[in-house]
């Protein structure tokens, strides 16, 4: 509704027919989009949450969400230096962990990008442009991690991804 004036969160999965929000939790939406529409779609991409890797994906998602995806906001909105210090070091510990992991593997879990890769990507692609300076997550840039940087570029070059990542909007 163009007249809506309430709070909006993204992403939001909207049901056009019922005119209602289906879900606005990104971790749940990615799982829904991975399987719930299979009867109407062709599977052009591999399963993002394969049963054989679910435990490892869940472990990585937990660490990455806590220290990176949410970590950038915790640093950016920290109300004290002590709070900032509590969040900044685990973030860069995770980046070091990921850098090492990606020195041995192209992707985090499988031979192709899974849910864990895409959930990390959304923060990595914004990191150097926004979080490094605006949220003071400025110990190192993603560009300073050779494996993590190449991984980010690899995911960005996945067909269709660069079409929907708007770097100028991210900067704004």
PDB file of C-alpha atoms in Angstrom:
ATOM      1  CA  UNK A   1       0.000   0.000   0.000  1.00  0.00           C
ATOM      2  CA  UNK A   2       1.528   3.311  -1.091  1.00  0.00           C
ATOM      3  CA  UNK A   3      -0.213   5.076   1.819  1.00  0.00           C
ATOM      4  CA  UNK A   4       1.442   2.898   4.481  1.00  0.00           C
ATOM      5  CA  UNK A   5       3.305   5.005   7.041  1.00  0.00           C
ATOM      6  CA  UNK A   6       4.375   2.397   9.600  1.00  0.00           C
ATOM      7  CA  UNK A   7       7.790   0.855  10.207  1.00  0.00           C
ATOM      8  CA  UNK A   8       9.211  -1.220   7.353  1.00  0.00           C
ATOM      9  CA  UNK A   9      11.817  -3.960   7.667  1.00  0.00           C
ATOM     10  CA  UNK A  10      13.668  -5.689   4.883  1.00  0.00           C
ATOM     11  CA  UNK A  11      13.630  -8.242   3.583  1.00  0.00           C
ATOM     12  CA  UNK A  12       9.925  -8.883   3.593  1.00  0.00           C
ATOM     13  CA  UNK A  13       8.186 -11.733   1.806  1.00  0.00           C
ATOM     14  CA  UNK A  14       4.805 -10.361   0.748  1.00  0.00           C
ATOM     15  CA  UNK A  15       1.738 -12.317  -0.382  1.00  0.00           C
ATOM     16  CA  UNK A  16       0.206 -10.210  -3.151  1.00  0.00           C
ATOM     17  CA  UNK A  17      -3.056 -12.127  -3.226  1.00  0.00           C
ATOM     18  CA  UNK A  18      -3.743 -11.990   0.521  1.00  0.00           C
ATOM     19  CA  UNK A  19      -2.030  -8.579   0.840  1.00  0.00           C
ATOM     20  CA  UNK A  20      -0.122  -9.600   3.932  1.00  0.00           C
ATOM     21  CA  UNK A  21       3.412 -10.222   5.116  1.00  0.00           C
ATOM     22  CA  UNK A  22       4.344 -13.888   4.967  1.00  0.00           C
ATOM     23  CA  UNK A  23       7.662 -13.452   6.742  1.00  0.00           C
ATOM     24  CA  UNK A  24      10.265 -10.765   7.437  1.00  0.00           C
ATOM     25  CA  UNK A  25      13.080 -12.868   8.914  1.00  0.00           C
ATOM     26  CA  UNK A  26      15.882 -13.240   6.359  1.00  0.00           C
ATOM     27  CA  UNK A  27      17.147 -16.579   7.689  1.00  0.00           C
ATOM     28  CA  UNK A  28      13.652 -18.059   7.361  1.00  0.00           C
ATOM     29  CA  UNK A  29      12.983 -16.468   3.971  1.00  0.00           C
ATOM     30  CA  UNK A  30      16.140 -17.952   2.438  1.00  0.00           C
ATOM     31  CA  UNK A  31      15.051 -21.422   3.596  1.00  0.00           C
ATOM     32  CA  UNK A  32      11.531 -20.885   2.290  1.00  0.00           C
ATOM     33  CA  UNK A  33      12.774 -19.727  -1.105  1.00  0.00           C
ATOM     34  CA  UNK A  34      15.109 -22.721  -1.246  1.00  0.00           C
ATOM     35  CA  UNK A  35      12.304 -25.304  -1.050  1.00  0.00           C
ATOM     36  CA  UNK A  36       8.739 -24.012  -0.706  1.00  0.00           C
ATOM     37  CA  UNK A  37       8.235 -23.148  -4.370  1.00  0.00           C
ATOM     38  CA  UNK A  38       9.900 -26.228  -5.870  1.00  0.00           C
ATOM     39  CA  UNK A  39       6.638 -27.561  -7.337  1.00  0.00           C
ATOM     40  CA  UNK A  40       6.342 -24.446  -9.541  1.00  0.00           C
ATOM     41  CA  UNK A  41      10.006 -23.847 -10.306  1.00  0.00           C
ATOM     42  CA  UNK A  42      12.898 -25.493 -12.046  1.00  0.00           C
ATOM     43  CA  UNK A  43      15.964 -26.002  -9.896  1.00  0.00           C
ATOM     44  CA  UNK A  44      18.613 -23.991 -11.724  1.00  0.00           C
ATOM     45  CA  UNK A  45      20.758 -23.660  -8.622  1.00  0.00           C
ATOM     46  CA  UNK A  46      21.806 -26.399  -6.231  1.00  0.00           C
ATOM     47  CA  UNK A  47      20.125 -26.917  -2.875  1.00  0.00           C
ATOM     48  CA  UNK A  48      21.327 -24.127  -0.571  1.00  0.00           C
ATOM     49  CA  UNK A  49      20.725 -26.239   2.534  1.00  0.00           C
ATOM     50  CA  UNK A  50      21.594 -29.829   1.615  1.00  0.00           C
ATOM     51  CA  UNK A  51      20.836 -32.383   4.300  1.00  0.00           C
ATOM     52  CA  UNK A  52      24.410 -33.696   4.243  1.00  0.00           C
ATOM     53  CA  UNK A  53      25.759 -30.270   5.264  1.00  0.00           C
ATOM     54  CA  UNK A  54      23.001 -28.863   7.481  1.00  0.00           C
ATOM     55  CA  UNK A  55      24.856 -29.219  10.777  1.00  0.00           C
ATOM     56  CA  UNK A  56      27.972 -27.487   9.429  1.00  0.00           C
ATOM     57  CA  UNK A  57      25.895 -24.749   7.770  1.00  0.00           C
ATOM     58  CA  UNK A  58      24.014 -24.151  11.031  1.00  0.00           C
ATOM     59  CA  UNK A  59      27.273 -23.900  12.999  1.00  0.00           C
ATOM     60  CA  UNK A  60      28.782 -21.444  10.522  1.00  0.00           C
ATOM     61  CA  UNK A  61      25.559 -19.425  10.314  1.00  0.00           C
ATOM     62  CA  UNK A  62      25.497 -19.125  14.097  1.00  0.00           C
ATOM     63  CA  UNK A  63      29.040 -17.824  14.333  1.00  0.00           C
ATOM     64  CA  UNK A  64      28.788 -15.589  11.273  1.00  0.00           C
ATOM     65  CA  UNK A  65      25.463 -14.064  12.324  1.00  0.00           C
ATOM     66  CA  UNK A  66      26.608 -13.392  15.875  1.00  0.00           C
ATOM     67  CA  UNK A  67      30.027 -11.938  15.089  1.00  0.00           C
ATOM     68  CA  UNK A  68      29.769 -10.571  11.532  1.00  0.00           C
ATOM     69  CA  UNK A  69      26.210  -9.990  10.257  1.00  0.00           C
ATOM     70  CA  UNK A  70      25.004  -8.658  13.608  1.00  0.00           C
ATOM     71  CA  UNK A  71      28.511  -7.771  14.803  1.00  0.00           C
ATOM     72  CA  UNK A  72      28.805  -4.809  12.439  1.00  0.00           C
ATOM     73  CA  UNK A  73      25.639  -3.303  13.935  1.00  0.00           C
ATOM     74  CA  UNK A  74      26.758  -4.025  17.480  1.00  0.00           C
ATOM     75  CA  UNK A  75      29.990  -2.137  16.779  1.00  0.00           C
ATOM     76  CA  UNK A  76      28.238   0.671  14.950  1.00  0.00           C
ATOM     77  CA  UNK A  77      25.704   1.244  17.698  1.00  0.00           C
ATOM     78  CA  UNK A  78      27.926   0.492  20.712  1.00  0.00           C
ATOM     79  CA  UNK A  79      27.259   2.977  23.489  1.00  0.00           C
ATOM     80  CA  UNK A  80      30.687   2.652  25.080  1.00  0.00           C
ATOM     81  CA  UNK A  81      34.252   1.805  24.174  1.00  0.00           C
ATOM     82  CA  UNK A  82      33.980  -1.355  26.290  1.00  0.00           C
ATOM     83  CA  UNK A  83      30.923  -2.515  24.339  1.00  0.00           C
ATOM     84  CA  UNK A  84      32.668  -1.758  21.050  1.00  0.00           C
ATOM     85  CA  UNK A  85      35.729  -3.771  22.149  1.00  0.00           C
ATOM     86  CA  UNK A  86      33.468  -6.665  23.132  1.00  0.00           C
ATOM     87  CA  UNK A  87      32.119  -6.882  19.564  1.00  0.00           C
ATOM     88  CA  UNK A  88      34.989  -5.807  17.304  1.00  0.00           C
ATOM     89  CA  UNK A  89      37.492  -8.511  18.287  1.00  0.00           C
ATOM     90  CA  UNK A  90      35.192 -11.516  17.736  1.00  0.00           C
ATOM     91  CA  UNK A  91      34.306 -10.071  14.309  1.00  0.00           C
ATOM     92  CA  UNK A  92      37.911 -10.006  13.193  1.00  0.00           C
ATOM     93  CA  UNK A  93      38.585 -13.380  14.815  1.00  0.00           C
ATOM     94  CA  UNK A  94      35.820 -14.718  12.567  1.00  0.00           C
ATOM     95  CA  UNK A  95      37.312 -12.995   9.522  1.00  0.00           C
ATOM     96  CA  UNK A  96      40.678 -14.630  10.349  1.00  0.00           C
ATOM     97  CA  UNK A  97      38.928 -17.997  10.727  1.00  0.00           C
ATOM     98  CA  UNK A  98      37.136 -17.544   7.386  1.00  0.00           C
ATOM     99  CA  UNK A  99      40.339 -16.421   5.650  1.00  0.00           C
ATOM    100  CA  UNK A 100      42.035 -19.637   6.765  1.00  0.00           C
ATOM    101  CA  UNK A 101      39.047 -21.797   5.823  1.00  0.00           C
ATOM    102  CA  UNK A 102      38.903 -20.220   2.368  1.00  0.00           C
ATOM    103  CA  UNK A 103      42.614 -20.890   1.851  1.00  0.00           C
ATOM    104  CA  UNK A 104      41.626 -24.573   1.623  1.00  0.00           C
ATOM    105  CA  UNK A 105      38.167 -24.342   0.011  1.00  0.00           C
ATOM    106  CA  UNK A 106      36.518 -22.197  -2.609  1.00  0.00           C
ATOM    107  CA  UNK A 107      33.290 -22.017  -0.592  1.00  0.00           C
ATOM    108  CA  UNK A 108      32.514 -22.408   3.098  1.00  0.00           C
ATOM    109  CA  UNK A 109      30.873 -25.834   3.088  1.00  0.00           C
ATOM    110  CA  UNK A 110      30.344 -27.477  -0.291  1.00  0.00           C
ATOM    111  CA  UNK A 111      31.718 -27.353  -3.828  1.00  0.00           C
ATOM    112  CA  UNK A 112      29.160 -24.647  -4.585  1.00  0.00           C
ATOM    113  CA  UNK A 113      27.754 -21.703  -2.589  1.00  0.00           C
ATOM    114  CA  UNK A 114      25.295 -22.731   0.103  1.00  0.00           C
ATOM    115  CA  UNK A 115      23.108 -20.763   2.469  1.00  0.00           C
ATOM    116  CA  UNK A 116      26.140 -20.062   4.675  1.00  0.00           C
ATOM    117  CA  UNK A 117      27.965 -18.391   1.783  1.00  0.00           C
ATOM    118  CA  UNK A 118      25.049 -16.177   0.788  1.00  0.00           C
ATOM    119  CA  UNK A 119      24.282 -15.141   4.354  1.00  0.00           C
ATOM    120  CA  UNK A 120      27.913 -14.052   4.750  1.00  0.00           C
ATOM    121  CA  UNK A 121      28.036 -12.382   1.325  1.00  0.00           C
ATOM    122  CA  UNK A 122      25.395  -9.759   2.156  1.00  0.00           C
ATOM    123  CA  UNK A 123      27.649  -8.339   4.867  1.00  0.00           C
ATOM    124  CA  UNK A 124      30.925  -8.784   3.003  1.00  0.00           C
ATOM    125  CA  UNK A 125      29.721  -6.871  -0.062  1.00  0.00           C
ATOM    126  CA  UNK A 126      28.780  -3.906   2.147  1.00  0.00           C
ATOM    127  CA  UNK A 127      31.703  -4.083   4.537  1.00  0.00           C
ATOM    128  CA  UNK A 128      34.415  -1.974   2.863  1.00  0.00           C
ATOM    129  CA  UNK A 129      31.888   0.536   1.534  1.00  0.00           C
ATOM    130  CA  UNK A 130      29.927   1.115   4.744  1.00  0.00           C
ATOM    131  CA  UNK A 131      30.784  -0.847   7.866  1.00  0.00           C
ATOM    132  CA  UNK A 132      34.540  -0.206   7.741  1.00  0.00           C
ATOM    133  CA  UNK A 133      34.148   3.550   8.135  1.00  0.00           C
ATOM    134  CA  UNK A 134      30.563   4.322   9.124  1.00  0.00           C
ATOM    135  CA  UNK A 135      30.377   1.623  11.824  1.00  0.00           C
ATOM    136  CA  UNK A 136      34.074   1.952  12.714  1.00  0.00           C
ATOM    137  CA  UNK A 137      34.821  -1.709  11.927  1.00  0.00           C
ATOM    138  CA  UNK A 138      38.177  -0.479  10.704  1.00  0.00           C
ATOM    139  CA  UNK A 139      40.813  -2.935  11.849  1.00  0.00           C
ATOM    140  CA  UNK A 140      41.092  -4.361   8.321  1.00  0.00           C
ATOM    141  CA  UNK A 141      39.088  -4.200   5.119  1.00  0.00           C
ATOM    142  CA  UNK A 142      37.785  -7.306   3.385  1.00  0.00           C
ATOM    143  CA  UNK A 143      40.202  -6.352   0.596  1.00  0.00           C
ATOM    144  CA  UNK A 144      43.037  -6.944   3.083  1.00  0.00           C
ATOM    145  CA  UNK A 145      42.121 -10.644   3.279  1.00  0.00           C
ATOM    146  CA  UNK A 146      43.193 -12.201  -0.056  1.00  0.00           C
ATOM    147  CA  UNK A 147      41.012 -15.307   0.211  1.00  0.00           C
ATOM    148  CA  UNK A 148      37.974 -13.551   1.674  1.00  0.00           C
ATOM    149  CA  UNK A 149      38.219 -10.799  -0.944  1.00  0.00           C
ATOM    150  CA  UNK A 150      38.502 -13.244  -3.864  1.00  0.00           C
ATOM    151  CA  UNK A 151      35.607 -15.228  -2.403  1.00  0.00           C
ATOM    152  CA  UNK A 152      33.472 -12.068  -2.223  1.00  0.00           C
ATOM    153  CA  UNK A 153      34.298 -11.228  -5.835  1.00  0.00           C
ATOM    154  CA  UNK A 154      33.563 -14.807  -6.896  1.00  0.00           C
ATOM    155  CA  UNK A 155      30.104 -14.706  -5.308  1.00  0.00           C
ATOM    156  CA  UNK A 156      29.476 -11.241  -6.750  1.00  0.00           C
ATOM    157  CA  UNK A 157      30.221 -12.605 -10.227  1.00  0.00           C
ATOM    158  CA  UNK A 158      27.636 -15.369  -9.890  1.00  0.00           C
ATOM    159  CA  UNK A 159      25.188 -14.842 -12.776  1.00  0.00           C
ATOM    160  CA  UNK A 160      22.452 -12.442 -11.729  1.00  0.00           C
ATOM    161  CA  UNK A 161      24.065 -11.302  -8.472  1.00  0.00           C
ATOM    162  CA  UNK A 162      25.831  -8.211  -9.789  1.00  0.00           C
ATOM    163  CA  UNK A 163      22.536  -7.245 -11.451  1.00  0.00           C
ATOM    164  CA  UNK A 164      20.868  -6.830  -8.062  1.00  0.00           C
ATOM    165  CA  UNK A 165      23.737  -5.504  -5.931  1.00  0.00           C
ATOM    166  CA  UNK A 166      23.577  -1.735  -6.147  1.00  0.00           C
ATOM    167  CA  UNK A 167      26.937  -0.459  -4.889  1.00  0.00           C
ATOM    168  CA  UNK A 168      25.903   3.197  -5.162  1.00  0.00           C
ATOM    169  CA  UNK A 169      22.801   2.566  -3.056  1.00  0.00           C
ATOM    170  CA  UNK A 170      24.904   0.635  -0.530  1.00  0.00           C
ATOM    171  CA  UNK A 171      27.199   3.653  -0.227  1.00  0.00           C
ATOM    172  CA  UNK A 172      24.235   5.989   0.279  1.00  0.00           C
TER     173      UNK A 172
END
